[in-house]
XYZ file of C-alpha atoms in Angstrom:
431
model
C 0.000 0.000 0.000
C 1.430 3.070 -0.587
C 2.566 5.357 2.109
C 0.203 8.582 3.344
C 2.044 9.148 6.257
C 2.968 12.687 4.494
C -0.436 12.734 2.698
C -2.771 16.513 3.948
C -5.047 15.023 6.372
C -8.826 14.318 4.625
C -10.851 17.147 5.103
C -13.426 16.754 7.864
C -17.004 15.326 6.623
C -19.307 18.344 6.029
C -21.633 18.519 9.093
C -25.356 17.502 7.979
C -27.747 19.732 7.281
C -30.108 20.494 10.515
C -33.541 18.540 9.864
C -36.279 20.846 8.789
C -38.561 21.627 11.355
C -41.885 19.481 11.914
C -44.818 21.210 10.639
C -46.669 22.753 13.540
C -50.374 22.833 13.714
C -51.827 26.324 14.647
C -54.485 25.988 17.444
C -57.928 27.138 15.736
C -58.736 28.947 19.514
C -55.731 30.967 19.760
C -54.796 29.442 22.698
C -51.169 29.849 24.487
C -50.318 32.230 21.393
C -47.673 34.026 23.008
C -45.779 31.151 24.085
C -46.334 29.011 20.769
C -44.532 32.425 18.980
C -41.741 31.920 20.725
C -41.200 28.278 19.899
C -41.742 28.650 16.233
C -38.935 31.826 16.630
C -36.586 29.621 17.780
C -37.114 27.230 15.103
C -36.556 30.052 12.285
C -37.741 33.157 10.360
C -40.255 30.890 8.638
C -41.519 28.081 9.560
C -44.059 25.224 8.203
C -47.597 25.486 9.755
C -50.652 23.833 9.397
C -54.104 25.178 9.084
C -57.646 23.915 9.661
C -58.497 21.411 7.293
C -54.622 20.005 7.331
C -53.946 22.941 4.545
C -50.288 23.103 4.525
C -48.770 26.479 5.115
C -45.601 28.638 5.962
C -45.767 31.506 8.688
C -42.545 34.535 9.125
C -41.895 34.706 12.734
C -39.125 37.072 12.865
C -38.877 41.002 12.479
C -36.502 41.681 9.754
C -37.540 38.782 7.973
C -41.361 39.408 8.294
C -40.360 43.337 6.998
C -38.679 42.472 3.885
C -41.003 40.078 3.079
C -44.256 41.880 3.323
C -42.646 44.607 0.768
C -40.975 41.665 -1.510
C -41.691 42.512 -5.583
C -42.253 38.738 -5.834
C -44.929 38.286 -3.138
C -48.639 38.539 -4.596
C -51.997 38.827 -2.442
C -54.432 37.303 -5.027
C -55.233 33.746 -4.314
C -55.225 32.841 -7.999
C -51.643 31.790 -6.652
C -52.427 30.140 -3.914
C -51.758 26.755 -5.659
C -53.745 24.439 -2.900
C -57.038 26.396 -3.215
C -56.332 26.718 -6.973
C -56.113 22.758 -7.247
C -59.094 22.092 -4.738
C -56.913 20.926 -1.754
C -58.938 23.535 0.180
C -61.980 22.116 2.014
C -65.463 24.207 0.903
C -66.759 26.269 4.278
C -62.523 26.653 4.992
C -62.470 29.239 7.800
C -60.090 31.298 6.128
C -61.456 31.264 2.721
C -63.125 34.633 2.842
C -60.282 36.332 4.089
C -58.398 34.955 1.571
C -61.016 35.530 -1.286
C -62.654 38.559 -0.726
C -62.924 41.101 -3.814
C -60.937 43.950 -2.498
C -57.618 45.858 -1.960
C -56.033 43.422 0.492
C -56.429 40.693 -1.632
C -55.502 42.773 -5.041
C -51.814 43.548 -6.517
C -50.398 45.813 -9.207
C -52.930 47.967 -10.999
C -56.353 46.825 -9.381
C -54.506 47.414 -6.194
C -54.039 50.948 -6.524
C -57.283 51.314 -8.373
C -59.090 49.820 -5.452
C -57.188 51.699 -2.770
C -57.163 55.421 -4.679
C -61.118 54.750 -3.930
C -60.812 54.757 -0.653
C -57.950 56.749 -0.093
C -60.263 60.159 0.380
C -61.524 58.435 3.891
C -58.302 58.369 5.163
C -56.753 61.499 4.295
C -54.376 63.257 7.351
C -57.062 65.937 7.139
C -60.234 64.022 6.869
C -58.901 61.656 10.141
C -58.464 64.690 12.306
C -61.834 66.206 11.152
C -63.276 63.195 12.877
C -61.424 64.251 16.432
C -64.494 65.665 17.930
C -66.840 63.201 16.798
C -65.240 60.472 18.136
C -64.323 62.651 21.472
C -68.311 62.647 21.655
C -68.921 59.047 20.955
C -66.601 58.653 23.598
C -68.191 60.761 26.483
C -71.296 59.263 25.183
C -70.149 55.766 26.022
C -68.358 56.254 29.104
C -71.749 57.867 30.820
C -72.886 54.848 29.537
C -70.773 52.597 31.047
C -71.020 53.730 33.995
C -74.786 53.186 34.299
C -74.526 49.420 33.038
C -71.962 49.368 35.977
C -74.140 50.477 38.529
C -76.853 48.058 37.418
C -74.151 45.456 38.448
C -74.983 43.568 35.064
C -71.668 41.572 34.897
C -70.835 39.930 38.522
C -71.652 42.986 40.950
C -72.127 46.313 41.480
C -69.537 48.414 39.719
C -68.000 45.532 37.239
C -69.486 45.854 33.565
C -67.984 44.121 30.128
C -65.665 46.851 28.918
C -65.053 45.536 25.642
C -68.637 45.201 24.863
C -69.976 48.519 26.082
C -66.888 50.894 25.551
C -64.083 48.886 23.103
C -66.821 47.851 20.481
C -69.233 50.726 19.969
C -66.797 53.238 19.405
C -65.082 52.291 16.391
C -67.944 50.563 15.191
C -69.790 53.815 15.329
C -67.381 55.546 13.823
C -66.956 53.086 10.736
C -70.227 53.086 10.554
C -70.734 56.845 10.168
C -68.125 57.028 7.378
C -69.591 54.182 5.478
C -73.570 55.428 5.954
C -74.275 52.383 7.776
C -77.529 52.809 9.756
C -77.379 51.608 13.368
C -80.010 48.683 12.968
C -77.184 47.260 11.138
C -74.246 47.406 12.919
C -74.667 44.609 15.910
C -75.631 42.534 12.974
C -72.416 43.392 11.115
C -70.134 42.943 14.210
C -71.649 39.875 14.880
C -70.762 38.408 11.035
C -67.582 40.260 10.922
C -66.655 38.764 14.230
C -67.262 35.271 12.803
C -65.280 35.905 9.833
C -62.204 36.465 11.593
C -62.520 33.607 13.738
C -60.665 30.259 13.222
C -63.193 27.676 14.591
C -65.532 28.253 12.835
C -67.680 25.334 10.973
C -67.862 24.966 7.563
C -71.782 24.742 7.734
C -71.349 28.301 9.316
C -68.640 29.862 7.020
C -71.298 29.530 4.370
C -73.920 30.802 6.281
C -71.740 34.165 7.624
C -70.637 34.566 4.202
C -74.565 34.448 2.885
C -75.666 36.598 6.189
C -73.013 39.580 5.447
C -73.370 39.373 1.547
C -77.557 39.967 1.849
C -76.397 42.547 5.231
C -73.894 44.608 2.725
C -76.398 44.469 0.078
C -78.851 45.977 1.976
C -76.393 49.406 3.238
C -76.087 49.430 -0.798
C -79.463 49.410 -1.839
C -80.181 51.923 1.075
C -77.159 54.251 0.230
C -78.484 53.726 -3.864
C -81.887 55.264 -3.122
C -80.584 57.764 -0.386
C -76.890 59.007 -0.858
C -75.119 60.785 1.881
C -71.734 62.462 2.282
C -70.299 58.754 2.930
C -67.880 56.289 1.596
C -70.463 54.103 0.442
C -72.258 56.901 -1.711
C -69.351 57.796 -3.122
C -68.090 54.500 -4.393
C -71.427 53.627 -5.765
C -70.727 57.508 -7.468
C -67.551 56.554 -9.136
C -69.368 53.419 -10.288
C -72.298 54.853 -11.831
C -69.883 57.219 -14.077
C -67.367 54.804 -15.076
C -68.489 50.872 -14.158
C -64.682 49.648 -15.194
C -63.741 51.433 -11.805
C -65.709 48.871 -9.341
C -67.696 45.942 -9.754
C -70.423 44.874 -7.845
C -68.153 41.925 -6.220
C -65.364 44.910 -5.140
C -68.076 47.458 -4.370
C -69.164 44.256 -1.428
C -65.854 43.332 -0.819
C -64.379 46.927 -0.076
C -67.287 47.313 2.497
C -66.705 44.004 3.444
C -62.986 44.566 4.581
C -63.776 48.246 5.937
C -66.185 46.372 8.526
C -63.975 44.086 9.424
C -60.693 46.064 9.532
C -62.568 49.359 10.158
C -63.146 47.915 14.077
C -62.067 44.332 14.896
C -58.619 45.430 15.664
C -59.118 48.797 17.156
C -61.464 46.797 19.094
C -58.679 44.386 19.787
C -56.140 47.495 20.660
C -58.548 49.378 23.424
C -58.827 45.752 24.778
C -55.166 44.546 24.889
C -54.151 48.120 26.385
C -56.161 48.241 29.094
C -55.359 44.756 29.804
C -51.915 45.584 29.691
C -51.971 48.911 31.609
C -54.140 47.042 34.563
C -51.916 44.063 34.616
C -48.655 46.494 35.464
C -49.781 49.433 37.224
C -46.353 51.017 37.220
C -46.978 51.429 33.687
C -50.415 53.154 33.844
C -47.893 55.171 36.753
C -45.480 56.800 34.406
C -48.104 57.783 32.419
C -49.737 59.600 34.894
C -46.047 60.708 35.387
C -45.845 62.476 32.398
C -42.739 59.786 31.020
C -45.083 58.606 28.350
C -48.302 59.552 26.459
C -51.471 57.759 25.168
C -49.541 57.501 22.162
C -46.944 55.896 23.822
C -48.918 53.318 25.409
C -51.127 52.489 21.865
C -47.590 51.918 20.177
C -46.572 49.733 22.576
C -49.923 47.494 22.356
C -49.478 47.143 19.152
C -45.950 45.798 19.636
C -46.263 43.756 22.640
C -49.732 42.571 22.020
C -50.793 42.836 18.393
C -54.067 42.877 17.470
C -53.818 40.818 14.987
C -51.548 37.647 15.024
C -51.325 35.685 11.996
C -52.414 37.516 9.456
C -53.724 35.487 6.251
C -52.510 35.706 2.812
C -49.327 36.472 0.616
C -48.108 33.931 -1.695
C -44.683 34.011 -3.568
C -45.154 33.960 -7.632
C -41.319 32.025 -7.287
C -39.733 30.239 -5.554
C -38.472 32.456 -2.552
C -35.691 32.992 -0.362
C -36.656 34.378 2.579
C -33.830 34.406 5.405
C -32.529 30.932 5.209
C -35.581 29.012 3.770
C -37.133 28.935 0.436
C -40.790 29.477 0.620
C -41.971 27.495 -2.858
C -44.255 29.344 -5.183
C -48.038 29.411 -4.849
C -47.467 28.799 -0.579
C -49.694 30.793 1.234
C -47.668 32.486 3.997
C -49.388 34.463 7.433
C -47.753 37.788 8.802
C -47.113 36.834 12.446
C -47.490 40.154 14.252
C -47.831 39.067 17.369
C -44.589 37.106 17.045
C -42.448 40.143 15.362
C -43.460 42.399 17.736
C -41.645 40.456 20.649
C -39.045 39.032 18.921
C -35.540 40.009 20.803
C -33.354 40.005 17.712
C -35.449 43.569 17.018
C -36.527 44.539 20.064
C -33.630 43.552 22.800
C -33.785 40.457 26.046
C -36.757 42.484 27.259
C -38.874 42.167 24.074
C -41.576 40.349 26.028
C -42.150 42.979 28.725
C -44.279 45.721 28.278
C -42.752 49.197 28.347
C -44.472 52.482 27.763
C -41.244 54.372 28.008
C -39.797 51.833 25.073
C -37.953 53.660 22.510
C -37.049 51.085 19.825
C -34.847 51.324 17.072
C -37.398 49.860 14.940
C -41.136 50.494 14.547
C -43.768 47.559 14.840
C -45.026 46.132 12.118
C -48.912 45.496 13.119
C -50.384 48.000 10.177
C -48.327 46.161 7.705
C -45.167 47.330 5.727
C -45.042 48.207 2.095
C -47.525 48.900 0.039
C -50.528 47.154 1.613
C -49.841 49.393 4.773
C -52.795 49.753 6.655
C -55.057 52.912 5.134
C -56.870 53.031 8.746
C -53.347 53.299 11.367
C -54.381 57.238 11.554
C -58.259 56.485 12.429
C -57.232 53.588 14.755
C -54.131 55.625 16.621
C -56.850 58.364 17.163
C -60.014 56.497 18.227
C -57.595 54.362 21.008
C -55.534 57.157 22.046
C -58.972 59.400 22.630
C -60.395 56.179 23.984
C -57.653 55.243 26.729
C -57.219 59.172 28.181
C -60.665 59.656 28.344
C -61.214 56.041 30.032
C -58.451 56.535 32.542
C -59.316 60.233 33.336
C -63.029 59.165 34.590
C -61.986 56.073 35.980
C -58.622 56.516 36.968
C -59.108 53.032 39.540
C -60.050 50.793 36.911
C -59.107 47.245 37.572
C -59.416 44.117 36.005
C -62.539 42.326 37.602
C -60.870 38.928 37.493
C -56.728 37.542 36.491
C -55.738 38.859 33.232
C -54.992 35.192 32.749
C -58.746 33.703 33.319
C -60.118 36.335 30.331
C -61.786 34.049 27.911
C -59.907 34.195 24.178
C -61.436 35.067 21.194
C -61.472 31.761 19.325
C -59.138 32.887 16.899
C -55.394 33.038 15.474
C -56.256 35.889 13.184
C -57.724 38.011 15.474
C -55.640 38.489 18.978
C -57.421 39.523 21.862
C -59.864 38.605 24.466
C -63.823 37.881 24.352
C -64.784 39.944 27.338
C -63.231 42.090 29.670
C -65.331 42.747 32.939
C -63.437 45.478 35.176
C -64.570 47.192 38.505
C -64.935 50.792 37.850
C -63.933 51.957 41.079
C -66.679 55.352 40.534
C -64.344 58.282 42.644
């Protein structure tokens, strides 16, 4: 044999590649979301998840990942790509299949995006958002004398303890949505009711077909209604623009622009007076420095929607390629969810203390819960003001507001869309 006694030594085996992570199956009830964020972190930017009905997806995890991908060129929002529901791998009455469906801007791209969103843009002008300050500073008052009469009637456990999400959280934006749209009030329980169902994630599919039936012949009716009686409102004016050029909006967009202004125009700032309240009762040392003057109202609604998103895994985007995204490919047609909830606590953006809640935070970065990119969120000015407006005027009439039981024995709201809780009940504590 010949001799290799002077021979370079062989080069070490390359190690193996690390296994690819097991898919994990999202719990339809939202359940434990906090902590099931921080497990799929560790396992990577993206990771393989599994929806109702064993659909197969992928969900970013991780800020700087979840940023560049929600402003990727190569990521579409129309679920003609989504290859599974394009194939019929998607189970009819799928939970998710009107959020991913729906005839509007946040499931359009290119040209019918910004055709779709230049028609609503007017609503949501700088201007036109603080025009609305003393409205919704009226709703406001309104409620809050409100409240504290279904408090005294002891409604909800006792004397002094009343649901705050249902009489204070809710009606305001809903009001306010309402107004812009011309949506009359004998409609609007009905429309947070359906809208409510939408966004949940446990849904059957017996009942996705009958929500999506209820708020198609609810819609039709604030059309028909706004058709024979116009008003200075969003839904007069679209059906305006359609009457003098019909190429602009078709009766499926017209429904499905309404549609999403329901559902975005108050589930999450809903969700946002909720999860700050929560928060601020849960640490009173932060409610403190507030008081203090070391932080604002502002303050405190950008750091809800860090620490406690609204809205967790937000449904769809799909690649058109093959996609690199950190150090996984996402293949083409995938549909991929936005985890907020899990950016907004993730440490590589945010520092050690990314799970602790911090009025007085002053992060390098800025949350991503209205999006990044071009499908940035045309409501963040409407929502900022309603919550900040809501939360000072809360506080300063009920400045010993507490929680009426643990933060941790609030019932979820079935969902991993939607991220907040199904009731609050506090004790007013009336000075």
């Amino acid at each position: 044999m010949p001799d290799r006694s002077d021979a370079s030594p062989s080069p070490s085996p390359s190690p193996s590649p690390s296994p690819a992570p097991s898919p994990y199956t999202l719990d339809p009830t939202g359940a434990g979301q906090h902590a099931a964020n921080e497990r799929l972190r560790a396992q990577g930017a993206v990771v393989p998840i599994v929806l109702p009905g064993e659909v197969a997806a992928v969900a970013v995890t991780r800020y700087e990942e979840l940023k560049e991908f929600l402003a990727h060129p190569d990521v579409a929002k129309n679920a003609r790509h989504f290859t599974a529901l394009r194939e019929g791998a998607v189970p009819e009455g799928w939970p998710l299949t009107t959020l991913a469906t729906v005839e509007s801007m946040t499931t359009a791209d290119g040209d019918d995006h910004r055709r779709l969103r230049g028609l609503v843009t007017q609503v949501f002008t700088p201007r036109r958002i603080e025009g609305l300050r003393p409205r919704v500073e009226e709703l406001t008052a309104e409620l809050l004398d409100a409240l504290g009469e279904a408090a005294l009637g002891g409604e909800t456990g006792g004397a002094g303890v009343v649901d705050l999400r249902e009489h204070f959280a809710l009606p305001l934006p809903m009001a306010v949505i309402s107004e812009l749209l011309g949506v009359d009030p004998d409609l609007q329980g009905r429309l947070h009711e359906l809208s409510h169902a939408i966004v949940s994630t446990t849904t059957t599919p017996e009942h996705v077909l009958a929500v999506n039936r209820d708020m198609a012949g609810v819609l039709g009716t604030v059309v028909a209604r706004r058709r024979a009686g116009p008003g200075d409102d969003l839904t007069s004016a679209l059906l305006a623009a359609q009457a003098e050029d019909g190429d602009r909006l078709t009766d499926g967009e017209l429904v499905g622009t309404l549609l999403l202004m329901v559902v975005a125009g108050h589930e999450t700032t809903l969700n946002l007076i909720t999860n700050a309240v929560r928060a601020l009762c849960t640490d009173r040392e932060q409610l403190a420095l507030v008081r203090a003057g070391k932080a604002d109202w502002g303050d405190v609604v950008e750091e809800t929607l860090r620490y406690d998103s609204p809205v967790s895994f937000f449904p769809f985007r799909y690649p058109v390629r093959d996609l690199a995204v950190g150090d996984t490919v996402i293949p083409r047609g995938a549909p991929v969810l936005a985890s907020y909830t899990s950016a907004g606590r993730d440490e590589r953006a945010y520092g050690p203390d990314a799970s602790r809640f911090d009025v007085t935070r002053r992060p390098a970065v800025r949350h991503l819960s209205f999006g990044h990119g071009p499908h940035y969120c045309l409501g963040a000015a409407l929502a900022r003001l309603e919550a900040t407006t809501a939360l000072a005027a809360l506080f300063d009439r009920y400045p010993d507001l507490t929680l009426a039981v643990p933060d941790h024995e609030l019932p979820r709201h079935p969902s991993f869309v939607g991220n907040s809780t199904e009731t609050l009940p506090v004790r007013l504590h009336r000075p």
